[in-house]
Amino acid sequence: MNKIVNHLPTAELQALDAAHHLHPFTDGAALNAKGARVITAADGVTLTDSDGRTMLDAMAGLWCVNIGYGRKELAEVGYQQMLQLPYYNTFFQTSHVPAIELSAKLAEIAPEGFNHTFFATGGSEANDTNIRMVRHYWATKGKPTKKVIISRENAYHGSTMGGASLGGMKGMHAQGGLPIPDMAYIGEPNWYNQGGDMSPEEFGLMRARELEAKIEELGVDNVAAFIAEPVQGAGGVVVPPETYWPEIQRICDAHEILLIADEVICGFGRTGHWFGTNYYGIRPHIMTIAKGLSSGYAPIGGSMVCDEVAEVINNGGDFAHGYTYGGHPVGAAVALENIRIMQEEKIIENGAADTVPYLAEKWAQFNDHPLVGEVNIVGFMGSLVMTPDKSARAKFSADAGTVGMIARGHCFDNGLVMRHVGDRMIISPPIIINRAEIDQMFELAAKSLDLTLADIKAQGLYK
Ligand SMILES: *Cc1c(COP(=O)(O)O)cnc(C)c1O
């Protein structure tokens, strides 16, 4: 394989990066003081940086490289599509082959009754589409007051004005005048941190019933939709108690509102099924898709809508909304190839039968680690909650994230990319990860946790 190796030395790349590149979700001054880690190549589950060091990518980039790095077929399809038709749009009564074929393919793999997709270039844009689409849907049905979208604290639905408003992250709302009007929030089903003396089952029901209370408080005539990730990803891989989704579904069925499942992380195999909706048996009206749709090889996202919503939107006159690059031919062609490979190689089915249970068994062993208070795993997404006192589900005396940051540093130093959300460590590896790589990931994570424990004991942060 031809590898591009003749880049500038790391220090020079870092200096240019510091001089000219503003980074997302980053404290720029802190980054520039130490220099960014520059990733130059990847294959399978392994990243290579500008110094030639390799690391196991337990985050699949940003939860997206489901099929793993280095699949030549995706590169080839992107190249051929660029030669044949690098760009055309689907506005104003035109279409193109990749968008047509991808929308048909998505209808084939999605849950029953999902036969239409409105394309975007990523998850944030797709969620912006959802805001406008659900309000337009109700207005078209003669109910223009149904505008409020209910979401959850600590949810992540993207970073545009709409996406970040749908999200429930306080740190994001604090910047840039968010949220936009007509958003409401209920609590997250985070039993470990918020469940107190309740059992997980009781707590799950209680959190779900906050949705019903919120609908009643706002008046159902004012509520358009409820949006949620089947499993909260960026919030820290918060797996809801088993009672949660059935109760949410009951409430959505009982009241006239739309249910939006944000499948941007959960979709395309992450839960060991095609969609998180399949995993939980949820029946949403809209599903947001992106990330694993193209395994991150090209930007593409979209809103999949159920037949009822599609019918109303199709017959509601001009839907005055769209993105220049929505359903981009290259992104759509790459996504199709990604799905073709997932289907032909039975990547999701094989994973569900073999590596999903194997990973779950390995991950559960962290229950015995003195630093770990709770272990969560669904399919290929997992979290470890670190605590100074297991039995009390206690928090550290240091600011949230202090210990997470230390652990993340040890992971990097040991050649493992694992992210921290506060004091939770999270994984979301490529779903093609094999048993040997799972073993390696587990060993590196265990070693990093041991080193973290030693550090925080020395700093007086443990017990
Ligand atoms: C990443 C993410 C988004 C935003 O997608 P972008 O492609 O970054 O715009 C939306 N929802 C969820 C659940 C996500 O994880």
mmCIF file of N, CA, C and O in Angstrom, residues 172-252:
data_model
loop_
_atom_site.group_PDB
_atom_site.id
_atom_site.type_symbol
_atom_site.label_atom_id
_atom_site.label_comp_id
_atom_site.label_asym_id
_atom_site.label_seq_id
_atom_site.Cartn_x
_atom_site.Cartn_y
_atom_site.Cartn_z
ATOM 1 N N MET A 172 -22.628 23.803 26.590
ATOM 2 C CA MET A 172 -22.862 24.273 25.217
ATOM 3 C C MET A 172 -23.899 25.381 25.208
ATOM 4 O O MET A 172 -23.758 26.377 24.507
ATOM 5 N N HIS A 173 -24.945 25.230 26.013
ATOM 6 C CA HIS A 173 -25.983 26.267 26.054
ATOM 7 C C HIS A 173 -25.425 27.595 26.549
ATOM 8 O O HIS A 173 -25.922 28.666 26.183
ATOM 9 N N ALA A 174 -24.374 27.500 27.381
ATOM 10 C CA ALA A 174 -23.825 28.723 27.978
ATOM 11 C C ALA A 174 -23.106 29.592 26.949
ATOM 12 O O ALA A 174 -22.812 30.746 27.211
ATOM 13 N N GLN A 175 -22.828 29.048 25.786
ATOM 14 C CA GLN A 175 -22.106 29.824 24.770
ATOM 15 C C GLN A 175 -22.980 30.045 23.542
ATOM 16 O O GLN A 175 -23.499 29.098 22.968
ATOM 17 N N GLY A 176 -23.139 31.286 23.142
ATOM 18 C CA GLY A 176 -23.805 31.565 21.874
ATOM 19 C C GLY A 176 -25.310 31.737 21.948
ATOM 20 O O GLY A 176 -25.991 31.691 20.923
ATOM 21 N N GLY A 177 -25.831 31.961 23.139
ATOM 22 C CA GLY A 177 -27.250 32.312 23.229
ATOM 23 C C GLY A 177 -28.210 31.159 23.008
ATOM 24 O O GLY A 177 -29.221 31.300 22.332
ATOM 25 N N LEU A 178 -27.918 30.010 23.549
ATOM 26 C CA LEU A 178 -28.793 28.830 23.396
ATOM 27 C C LEU A 178 -29.552 28.561 24.691
ATOM 28 O O LEU A 178 -29.137 29.011 25.740
ATOM 29 N N PRO A 179 -30.615 27.809 24.649
ATOM 30 C CA PRO A 179 -31.207 27.210 23.442
ATOM 31 C C PRO A 179 -32.104 28.187 22.674
ATOM 32 O O PRO A 179 -32.505 29.219 23.209
ATOM 33 N N ILE A 180 -32.419 27.822 21.442
ATOM 34 C CA ILE A 180 -33.405 28.560 20.663
ATOM 35 C C ILE A 180 -34.779 28.354 21.312
ATOM 36 O O ILE A 180 -34.937 27.444 22.137
ATOM 37 N N PRO A 181 -35.777 29.174 20.975
ATOM 38 C CA PRO A 181 -37.084 29.039 21.635
ATOM 39 C C PRO A 181 -37.765 27.683 21.375
ATOM 40 O O PRO A 181 -37.446 26.992 20.415
ATOM 41 N N ASP A 182 -38.700 27.380 22.268
ATOM 42 C CA ASP A 182 -39.555 26.197 22.123
ATOM 43 C C ASP A 182 -38.811 24.868 22.251
ATOM 44 O O ASP A 182 -39.041 23.911 21.493
ATOM 45 N N MET A 183 -37.898 24.858 23.205
ATOM 46 C CA MET A 183 -37.219 23.615 23.586
ATOM 47 C C MET A 183 -37.526 23.376 25.067
ATOM 48 O O MET A 183 -37.612 24.333 25.846
ATOM 49 N N ALA A 184 -37.640 22.130 25.461
ATOM 50 C CA ALA A 184 -37.855 21.809 26.883
ATOM 51 C C ALA A 184 -37.055 20.558 27.204
ATOM 52 O O ALA A 184 -36.734 19.776 26.301
ATOM 53 N N TYR A 185 -36.754 20.378 28.481
ATOM 54 C CA TYR A 185 -35.852 19.285 28.863
ATOM 55 C C TYR A 185 -36.385 18.518 30.067
ATOM 56 O O TYR A 185 -36.983 19.104 30.969
ATOM 57 N N ILE A 186 -36.143 17.213 30.027
ATOM 58 C CA ILE A 186 -36.410 16.386 31.205
ATOM 59 C C ILE A 186 -35.077 15.763 31.647
ATOM 60 O O ILE A 186 -34.073 15.888 30.941
ATOM 61 N N GLY A 187 -35.069 15.076 32.778
ATOM 62 C CA GLY A 187 -33.831 14.491 33.288
ATOM 63 C C GLY A 187 -33.356 13.317 32.436
ATOM 64 O O GLY A 187 -34.109 12.730 31.666
ATOM 65 N N GLU A 188 -32.099 12.973 32.595
ATOM 66 C CA GLU A 188 -31.529 11.838 31.849
ATOM 67 C C GLU A 188 -31.654 10.564 32.690
ATOM 68 O O GLU A 188 -31.645 10.629 33.922
ATOM 69 N N PRO A 189 -31.752 9.403 32.041
ATOM 70 C CA PRO A 189 -31.903 8.152 32.795
ATOM 71 C C PRO A 189 -30.569 7.619 33.306
ATOM 72 O O PRO A 189 -30.201 6.483 33.046
ATOM 73 N N ASN A 190 -29.866 8.478 34.037
ATOM 74 C CA ASN A 190 -28.524 8.155 34.518
ATOM 75 C C ASN A 190 -28.630 7.684 35.967
ATOM 76 O O ASN A 190 -28.486 8.467 36.911
ATOM 77 N N TRP A 191 -28.933 6.393 36.124
ATOM 78 C CA TRP A 191 -29.161 5.849 37.459
ATOM 79 C C TRP A 191 -27.917 5.955 38.333
ATOM 80 O O TRP A 191 -27.992 6.340 39.497
ATOM 81 N N TYR A 192 -26.750 5.648 37.780
ATOM 82 C CA TYR A 192 -25.543 5.598 38.617
ATOM 83 C C TYR A 192 -25.316 6.932 39.336
ATOM 84 O O TYR A 192 -25.080 6.959 40.545
ATOM 85 N N ASN A 193 -25.402 8.023 38.594
ATOM 86 C CA ASN A 193 -25.095 9.319 39.189
ATOM 87 C C ASN A 193 -26.280 9.996 39.868
ATOM 88 O O ASN A 193 -26.102 10.866 40.709
ATOM 89 N N GLN A 194 -27.501 9.614 39.474
ATOM 90 C CA GLN A 194 -28.652 10.382 39.943
ATOM 91 C C GLN A 194 -29.722 9.530 40.624
ATOM 92 O O GLN A 194 -30.703 10.083 41.136
ATOM 93 N N GLY A 195 -29.539 8.222 40.620
ATOM 94 C CA GLY A 195 -30.612 7.348 41.088
ATOM 95 C C GLY A 195 -30.810 7.282 42.596
ATOM 96 O O GLY A 195 -31.826 6.753 43.062
ATOM 97 N N GLY A 196 -29.844 7.797 43.348
ATOM 98 C CA GLY A 196 -29.973 7.798 44.808
ATOM 99 C C GLY A 196 -30.280 6.409 45.345
ATOM 100 O O GLY A 196 -29.645 5.429 44.955
ATOM 101 N N ASP A 197 -31.300 6.326 46.205
ATOM 102 C CA ASP A 197 -31.651 5.050 46.835
ATOM 103 C C ASP A 197 -32.615 4.207 46.000
ATOM 104 O O ASP A 197 -32.992 3.106 46.385
ATOM 105 N N MET A 198 -33.067 4.741 44.870
ATOM 106 C CA MET A 198 -34.028 3.988 44.055
ATOM 107 C C MET A 198 -33.333 2.816 43.369
ATOM 108 O O MET A 198 -32.139 2.859 43.123
ATOM 109 N N SER A 199 -34.110 1.798 43.028
ATOM 110 C CA SER A 199 -33.547 0.735 42.196
ATOM 111 C C SER A 199 -33.453 1.297 40.769
ATOM 112 O O SER A 199 -34.174 2.242 40.425
ATOM 113 N N PRO A 200 -32.594 0.725 39.940
ATOM 114 C CA PRO A 200 -32.523 1.194 38.549
ATOM 115 C C PRO A 200 -33.893 1.147 37.868
ATOM 116 O O PRO A 200 -34.248 2.058 37.115
ATOM 117 N N GLU A 201 -34.677 0.095 38.156
ATOM 118 C CA GLU A 201 -35.992 -0.053 37.512
ATOM 119 C C GLU A 201 -36.929 1.085 37.914
ATOM 120 O O GLU A 201 -37.603 1.676 37.072
ATOM 121 N N GLU A 202 -36.963 1.373 39.201
ATOM 122 C CA GLU A 202 -37.816 2.477 39.678
ATOM 123 C C GLU A 202 -37.373 3.804 39.074
ATOM 124 O O GLU A 202 -38.182 4.616 38.641
ATOM 125 N N PHE A 203 -36.066 3.987 39.060
ATOM 126 C CA PHE A 203 -35.525 5.251 38.562
ATOM 127 C C PHE A 203 -35.828 5.428 37.070
ATOM 128 O O PHE A 203 -36.192 6.514 36.616
ATOM 129 N N GLY A 204 -35.695 4.329 36.299
ATOM 130 C CA GLY A 204 -35.999 4.389 34.869
ATOM 131 C C GLY A 204 -37.437 4.816 34.617
ATOM 132 O O GLY A 204 -37.717 5.650 33.760
ATOM 133 N N LEU A 205 -38.352 4.241 35.403
ATOM 134 C CA LEU A 205 -39.773 4.609 35.270
ATOM 135 C C LEU A 205 -39.992 6.066 35.641
ATOM 136 O O LEU A 205 -40.716 6.801 34.966
ATOM 137 N N MET A 206 -39.334 6.484 36.721
ATOM 138 C CA MET A 206 -39.515 7.859 37.180
ATOM 139 C C MET A 206 -39.055 8.852 36.108
ATOM 140 O O MET A 206 -39.749 9.806 35.783
ATOM 141 N N ARG A 207 -37.874 8.581 35.546
ATOM 142 C CA ARG A 207 -37.352 9.486 34.509
ATOM 143 C C ARG A 207 -38.277 9.496 33.283
ATOM 144 O O ARG A 207 -38.542 10.545 32.703
ATOM 145 N N ALA A 208 -38.746 8.330 32.869
ATOM 146 C CA ALA A 208 -39.634 8.272 31.704
ATOM 147 C C ALA A 208 -40.906 9.075 31.974
ATOM 148 O O ALA A 208 -41.392 9.800 31.110
ATOM 149 N N ARG A 209 -41.417 8.970 33.207
ATOM 150 C CA ARG A 209 -42.674 9.662 33.517
ATOM 151 C C ARG A 209 -42.498 11.179 33.574
ATOM 152 O O ARG A 209 -43.490 11.914 33.494
ATOM 153 N N GLU A 210 -41.255 11.646 33.650
ATOM 154 C CA GLU A 210 -41.036 13.090 33.530
ATOM 155 C C GLU A 210 -41.481 13.581 32.154
ATOM 156 O O GLU A 210 -41.869 14.739 31.996
ATOM 157 N N LEU A 211 -41.421 12.696 31.162
ATOM 158 C CA LEU A 211 -41.881 13.095 29.828
ATOM 159 C C LEU A 211 -43.385 13.361 29.860
ATOM 160 O O LEU A 211 -43.864 14.374 29.347
ATOM 161 N N GLU A 212 -44.106 12.460 30.499
ATOM 162 C CA GLU A 212 -45.560 12.629 30.573
ATOM 163 C C GLU A 212 -45.912 13.922 31.324
ATOM 164 O O GLU A 212 -46.762 14.704 30.900
ATOM 165 N N ALA A 213 -45.207 14.135 32.436
ATOM 166 C CA ALA A 213 -45.463 15.348 33.224
ATOM 167 C C ALA A 213 -45.152 16.598 32.407
ATOM 168 O O ALA A 213 -45.891 17.589 32.452
ATOM 169 N N LYS A 214 -44.085 16.544 31.632
ATOM 170 C CA LYS A 214 -43.702 17.724 30.832
ATOM 171 C C LYS A 214 -44.726 17.981 29.736
ATOM 172 O O LYS A 214 -45.084 19.133 29.453
ATOM 173 N N ILE A 215 -45.219 16.918 29.099
ATOM 174 C CA ILE A 215 -46.246 17.092 28.063
ATOM 175 C C ILE A 215 -47.486 17.730 28.689
ATOM 176 O O ILE A 215 -48.082 18.659 28.126
ATOM 177 N N GLU A 216 -47.862 17.242 29.878
ATOM 178 C CA GLU A 216 -49.059 17.794 30.531
ATOM 179 C C GLU A 216 -48.836 19.240 30.951
ATOM 180 O O GLU A 216 -49.710 20.087 30.787
ATOM 181 N N GLU A 217 -47.656 19.533 31.437
ATOM 182 C CA GLU A 217 -47.336 20.904 31.851
ATOM 183 C C GLU A 217 -47.395 21.875 30.660
ATOM 184 O O GLU A 217 -47.965 22.968 30.757
ATOM 185 N N LEU A 218 -46.822 21.462 29.529
ATOM 186 C CA LEU A 218 -46.775 22.349 28.366
ATOM 187 C C LEU A 218 -48.104 22.364 27.619
ATOM 188 O O LEU A 218 -48.414 23.327 26.914
ATOM 189 N N GLY A 219 -48.871 21.296 27.765
ATOM 190 C CA GLY A 219 -50.104 21.130 26.987
ATOM 191 C C GLY A 219 -49.763 20.412 25.696
ATOM 192 O O GLY A 219 -48.895 20.876 24.937
ATOM 193 N N VAL A 220 -50.428 19.307 25.426
ATOM 194 C CA VAL A 220 -50.074 18.500 24.259
ATOM 195 C C VAL A 220 -50.253 19.297 22.960
ATOM 196 O O VAL A 220 -49.572 19.049 21.963
ATOM 197 N N ASP A 221 -51.108 20.321 22.984
ATOM 198 C CA ASP A 221 -51.304 21.152 21.795
ATOM 199 C C ASP A 221 -50.082 22.004 21.471
ATOM 200 O O ASP A 221 -50.027 22.646 20.420
ATOM 201 N N ASN A 222 -49.139 22.027 22.404
ATOM 202 C CA ASN A 222 -47.922 22.819 22.162
ATOM 203 C C ASN A 222 -46.691 21.970 21.920
ATOM 204 O O ASN A 222 -45.615 22.498 21.682
ATOM 205 N N VAL A 223 -46.840 20.651 22.013
ATOM 206 C CA VAL A 223 -45.664 19.781 21.917
ATOM 207 C C VAL A 223 -45.628 19.084 20.558
ATOM 208 O O VAL A 223 -46.599 18.443 20.143
ATOM 209 N N ALA A 224 -44.477 19.216 19.884
ATOM 210 C CA ALA A 224 -44.319 18.584 18.572
ATOM 211 C C ALA A 224 -43.704 17.200 18.689
ATOM 212 O O ALA A 224 -44.139 16.262 18.015
ATOM 213 N N ALA A 225 -42.670 17.081 19.516
ATOM 214 C CA ALA A 225 -41.898 15.834 19.484
ATOM 215 C C ALA A 225 -41.054 15.662 20.736
ATOM 216 O O ALA A 225 -40.819 16.612 21.482
ATOM 217 N N PHE A 226 -40.615 14.426 20.922
ATOM 218 C CA PHE A 226 -39.603 14.095 21.926
ATOM 219 C C PHE A 226 -38.435 13.494 21.172
ATOM 220 O O PHE A 226 -38.624 12.674 20.280
ATOM 221 N N ILE A 227 -37.222 13.922 21.523
ATOM 222 C CA ILE A 227 -36.027 13.368 20.864
ATOM 223 C C ILE A 227 -35.110 12.741 21.891
ATOM 224 O O ILE A 227 -34.927 13.287 22.985
ATOM 225 N N ALA A 228 -34.535 11.589 21.555
ATOM 226 C CA ALA A 228 -33.578 10.942 22.454
ATOM 227 C C ALA A 228 -32.681 9.991 21.677
ATOM 228 O O ALA A 228 -33.094 9.414 20.671
ATOM 229 N N GLU A 229 -31.473 9.833 22.174
ATOM 230 C CA GLU A 229 -30.576 8.792 21.682
ATOM 231 C C GLU A 229 -30.990 7.491 22.380
ATOM 232 O O GLU A 229 -31.186 7.494 23.597
ATOM 233 N N PRO A 230 -31.087 6.373 21.666
ATOM 234 C CA PRO A 230 -31.414 5.105 22.347
ATOM 235 C C PRO A 230 -30.475 4.849 23.530
ATOM 236 O O PRO A 230 -30.925 4.517 24.628
ATOM 237 N N VAL A 231 -29.164 5.021 23.301
ATOM 238 C CA VAL A 231 -28.188 5.050 24.388
ATOM 239 C C VAL A 231 -27.457 6.377 24.248
ATOM 240 O O VAL A 231 -26.935 6.675 23.168
ATOM 241 N N GLN A 232 -27.428 7.192 25.317
ATOM 242 C CA GLN A 232 -26.696 8.462 25.239
ATOM 243 C C GLN A 232 -25.227 8.161 24.969
ATOM 244 O O GLN A 232 -24.599 7.439 25.733
ATOM 245 N N GLY A 233 -24.682 8.758 23.915
ATOM 246 C CA GLY A 233 -23.285 8.515 23.576
ATOM 247 C C GLY A 233 -22.358 9.532 24.224
ATOM 248 O O GLY A 233 -21.706 9.236 25.229
ATOM 249 N N ALA A 234 -22.322 10.730 23.638
ATOM 250 C CA ALA A 234 -21.384 11.747 24.112
ATOM 251 C C ALA A 234 -21.622 12.115 25.573
ATOM 252 O O ALA A 234 -20.715 12.597 26.253
ATOM 253 N N GLY A 235 -22.819 11.869 26.061
ATOM 254 C CA GLY A 235 -23.107 12.121 27.473
ATOM 255 C C GLY A 235 -22.364 11.168 28.401
ATOM 256 O O GLY A 235 -22.389 11.334 29.619
ATOM 257 N N GLY A 236 -21.743 10.129 27.834
ATOM 258 C CA GLY A 236 -20.936 9.216 28.653
ATOM 259 C C GLY A 236 -21.346 7.763 28.543
ATOM 260 O O GLY A 236 -21.113 6.983 29.457
ATOM 261 N N VAL A 237 -21.921 7.365 27.409
ATOM 262 C CA VAL A 237 -22.483 6.018 27.253
ATOM 263 C C VAL A 237 -23.330 5.682 28.494
ATOM 264 O O VAL A 237 -22.985 4.834 29.322
ATOM 265 N N VAL A 238 -24.411 6.444 28.608
ATOM 266 C CA VAL A 238 -25.354 6.248 29.706
ATOM 267 C C VAL A 238 -26.415 5.270 29.214
ATOM 268 O O VAL A 238 -27.210 5.597 28.324
ATOM 269 N N VAL A 239 -26.383 4.067 29.751
ATOM 270 C CA VAL A 239 -27.342 3.039 29.320
ATOM 271 C C VAL A 239 -28.567 3.140 30.232
ATOM 272 O O VAL A 239 -28.451 3.015 31.449
ATOM 273 N N PRO A 240 -29.753 3.360 29.658
ATOM 274 C CA PRO A 240 -30.928 3.534 30.511
ATOM 275 C C PRO A 240 -31.342 2.222 31.188
ATOM 276 O O PRO A 240 -31.121 1.148 30.629
ATOM 277 N N PRO A 241 -31.957 2.301 32.363
ATOM 278 C CA PRO A 241 -32.510 1.090 32.979
ATOM 279 C C PRO A 241 -33.526 0.428 32.039
ATOM 280 O O PRO A 241 -34.124 1.100 31.191
ATOM 281 N N GLU A 242 -33.728 -0.864 32.199
ATOM 282 C CA GLU A 242 -34.586 -1.609 31.266
ATOM 283 C C GLU A 242 -36.026 -1.137 31.225
ATOM 284 O O GLU A 242 -36.732 -1.335 30.240
ATOM 285 N N THR A 243 -36.455 -0.504 32.288
ATOM 286 C CA THR A 243 -37.842 -0.027 32.335
ATOM 287 C C THR A 243 -38.055 1.253 31.529
ATOM 288 O O THR A 243 -39.194 1.659 31.297
ATOM 289 N N TYR A 244 -36.975 1.898 31.137
ATOM 290 C CA TYR A 244 -37.083 3.253 30.597
ATOM 291 C C TYR A 244 -37.770 3.317 29.230
ATOM 292 O O TYR A 244 -38.805 3.966 29.068
ATOM 293 N N TRP A 245 -37.220 2.618 28.239
ATOM 294 C CA TRP A 245 -37.749 2.774 26.880
ATOM 295 C C TRP A 245 -39.192 2.286 26.716
ATOM 296 O O TRP A 245 -39.997 2.937 26.034
ATOM 297 N N PRO A 246 -39.562 1.139 27.345
ATOM 298 C CA PRO A 246 -40.978 0.735 27.200
ATOM 299 C C PRO A 246 -41.941 1.803 27.741
ATOM 300 O O PRO A 246 -43.003 2.033 27.158
ATOM 301 N N GLU A 247 -41.546 2.460 28.823
ATOM 302 C CA GLU A 247 -42.419 3.487 29.395
ATOM 303 C C GLU A 247 -42.447 4.739 28.508
ATOM 304 O O GLU A 247 -43.509 5.337 28.302
ATOM 305 N N ILE A 248 -41.288 5.105 27.971
ATOM 306 C CA ILE A 248 -41.253 6.233 27.027
ATOM 307 C C ILE A 248 -42.164 5.929 25.834
ATOM 308 O O ILE A 248 -42.950 6.770 25.385
ATOM 309 N N GLN A 249 -42.062 4.691 25.335
ATOM 310 C CA GLN A 249 -42.888 4.315 24.185
ATOM 311 C C GLN A 249 -44.379 4.405 24.541
ATOM 312 O O GLN A 249 -45.181 4.922 23.759
ATOM 313 N N ARG A 250 -44.739 3.916 25.718
ATOM 314 C CA ARG A 250 -46.134 3.986 26.152
ATOM 315 C C ARG A 250 -46.613 5.440 26.162
ATOM 316 O O ARG A 250 -47.702 5.762 25.662
ATOM 317 N N ILE A 251 -45.775 6.325 26.697
ATOM 318 C CA ILE A 251 -46.164 7.737 26.814
ATOM 319 C C ILE A 251 -46.295 8.379 25.428
ATOM 320 O O ILE A 251 -47.242 9.114 25.151
ATOM 321 N N CYS A 252 -45.353 8.070 24.552
ATOM 322 C CA CYS A 252 -45.432 8.629 23.198
ATOM 323 C C CYS A 252 -46.677 8.118 22.470
ATOM 324 O O CYS A 252 -47.324 8.864 21.734
#
